[in-house]
Structures are given as C-alpha cells and as structure tokens.
C-alpha cells in the first residue's frame, strides 16, 4: 500500500510540474520537453516488460504435488 501511495504522490507531483511548465515555457520548448519525458517513460516501461519476461522465462516450475 505504501508503494501505491508513493506512486500516486509522484504522479501528482509530475502532473503539477507539467501544468506549471505549460504556463512558463513556450510551445516549441514544451514539445521538446514532452518528447523527452515520453521517451523516458517508454524506456522505463519497456525495461520493466523485459525484466518481467526474463523472470517468467527463467522461473522454475512448481514441484509436482504428491
């Protein structure tokens, strides 16, 4: 539960920061910032997917029930 709270808190901070960036930064710079943030997000998601796939592939099967 603490992890979920931490994730929601970080998400809220990210949205708040993005809303301030929209007000402060001009359109061209904002598009560059959003491109960088989206590429970082895709990198994190793809890394997590690869880690999960590796864990599933190398997981040992459960011993047979007697």
PDB file of C-alpha atoms in Angstrom:
ATOM      1  CA  UNK A   1       0.000   0.000   0.000  1.00  0.00           C
ATOM      2  CA  UNK A   2       2.887   2.354   0.705  1.00  0.00           C
ATOM      3  CA  UNK A   3       4.209   1.779  -2.805  1.00  0.00           C
ATOM      4  CA  UNK A   4       0.843   2.664  -4.337  1.00  0.00           C
ATOM      5  CA  UNK A   5       0.707   5.817  -2.248  1.00  0.00           C
ATOM      6  CA  UNK A   6       4.216   6.739  -3.305  1.00  0.00           C
ATOM      7  CA  UNK A   7       3.392   6.169  -6.968  1.00  0.00           C
ATOM      8  CA  UNK A   8       0.231   8.258  -6.770  1.00  0.00           C
ATOM      9  CA  UNK A   9       2.127  11.007  -4.975  1.00  0.00           C
ATOM     10  CA  UNK A  10       4.873  11.053  -7.598  1.00  0.00           C
ATOM     11  CA  UNK A  11       2.252  11.078 -10.348  1.00  0.00           C
ATOM     12  CA  UNK A  12       0.538  14.051  -8.750  1.00  0.00           C
ATOM     13  CA  UNK A  13       3.832  15.920  -8.453  1.00  0.00           C
ATOM     14  CA  UNK A  14       4.616  15.158 -12.102  1.00  0.00           C
ATOM     15  CA  UNK A  15       1.223  16.472 -13.233  1.00  0.00           C
ATOM     16  CA  UNK A  16       1.614  19.596 -11.120  1.00  0.00           C
ATOM     17  CA  UNK A  17       5.081  20.237 -12.546  1.00  0.00           C
ATOM     18  CA  UNK A  18       3.791  19.702 -16.082  1.00  0.00           C
ATOM     19  CA  UNK A  19       0.977  22.187 -15.521  1.00  0.00           C
ATOM     20  CA  UNK A  20       3.479  24.824 -14.390  1.00  0.00           C
ATOM     21  CA  UNK A  21       5.705  24.071 -17.394  1.00  0.00           C
ATOM     22  CA  UNK A  22       2.769  24.690 -19.715  1.00  0.00           C
ATOM     23  CA  UNK A  23       2.325  28.140 -18.200  1.00  0.00           C
ATOM     24  CA  UNK A  24       6.019  29.103 -18.159  1.00  0.00           C
ATOM     25  CA  UNK A  25       7.640  27.540 -21.239  1.00  0.00           C
ATOM     26  CA  UNK A  26       6.904  28.477 -24.844  1.00  0.00           C
ATOM     27  CA  UNK A  27       5.330  25.945 -27.195  1.00  0.00           C
ATOM     28  CA  UNK A  28       8.472  24.805 -29.005  1.00  0.00           C
ATOM     29  CA  UNK A  29      10.390  24.081 -25.804  1.00  0.00           C
ATOM     30  CA  UNK A  30       7.359  22.401 -24.262  1.00  0.00           C
ATOM     31  CA  UNK A  31       7.111  19.990 -27.183  1.00  0.00           C
ATOM     32  CA  UNK A  32      10.793  19.076 -26.777  1.00  0.00           C
ATOM     33  CA  UNK A  33      10.336  18.530 -23.032  1.00  0.00           C
ATOM     34  CA  UNK A  34       7.272  16.332 -23.616  1.00  0.00           C
ATOM     35  CA  UNK A  35       9.152  14.309 -26.242  1.00  0.00           C
ATOM     36  CA  UNK A  36      11.970  13.646 -23.786  1.00  0.00           C
ATOM     37  CA  UNK A  37       9.546  12.715 -20.996  1.00  0.00           C
ATOM     38  CA  UNK A  38       7.585  10.354 -23.237  1.00  0.00           C
ATOM     39  CA  UNK A  39      10.751   8.640 -24.466  1.00  0.00           C
ATOM     40  CA  UNK A  40      11.915   8.188 -20.867  1.00  0.00           C
ATOM     41  CA  UNK A  41       8.507   6.735 -19.991  1.00  0.00           C
ATOM     42  CA  UNK A  42       8.662   4.302 -22.896  1.00  0.00           C
ATOM     43  CA  UNK A  43      12.192   3.292 -21.886  1.00  0.00           C
ATOM     44  CA  UNK A  44      11.074   2.537 -18.332  1.00  0.00           C
ATOM     45  CA  UNK A  45       8.009   0.575 -19.462  1.00  0.00           C
ATOM     46  CA  UNK A  46       9.954  -1.490 -21.993  1.00  0.00           C
ATOM     47  CA  UNK A  47      12.671  -2.220 -19.417  1.00  0.00           C
ATOM     48  CA  UNK A  48      10.084  -3.432 -16.920  1.00  0.00           C
ATOM     49  CA  UNK A  49       8.461  -5.615 -19.581  1.00  0.00           C
ATOM     50  CA  UNK A  50      11.829  -7.179 -20.428  1.00  0.00           C
ATOM     51  CA  UNK A  51      12.570  -7.842 -16.756  1.00  0.00           C
ATOM     52  CA  UNK A  52       9.163  -9.481 -16.242  1.00  0.00           C
ATOM     53  CA  UNK A  53       9.594 -11.566 -19.397  1.00  0.00           C
ATOM     54  CA  UNK A  54      13.048 -12.691 -18.241  1.00  0.00           C
ATOM     55  CA  UNK A  55      11.685 -13.650 -14.815  1.00  0.00           C
ATOM     56  CA  UNK A  56       8.837 -15.612 -16.405  1.00  0.00           C
ATOM     57  CA  UNK A  57      11.163 -17.406 -18.799  1.00  0.00           C
ATOM     58  CA  UNK A  58      13.719 -18.370 -16.156  1.00  0.00           C
ATOM     59  CA  UNK A  59      11.196 -19.269 -13.443  1.00  0.00           C
ATOM     60  CA  UNK A  60      11.383 -22.860 -12.311  1.00  0.00           C
ATOM     61  CA  UNK A  61       8.143 -24.856 -12.460  1.00  0.00           C
ATOM     62  CA  UNK A  62       6.478 -25.825  -9.204  1.00  0.00           C
ATOM     63  CA  UNK A  63       7.285 -29.302  -7.893  1.00  0.00           C
ATOM     64  CA  UNK A  64       4.613 -31.910  -8.621  1.00  0.00           C
ATOM     65  CA  UNK A  65       2.054 -32.459  -5.893  1.00  0.00           C
ATOM     66  CA  UNK A  66       2.311 -35.819  -4.182  1.00  0.00           C
TER      67      UNK A  66
END
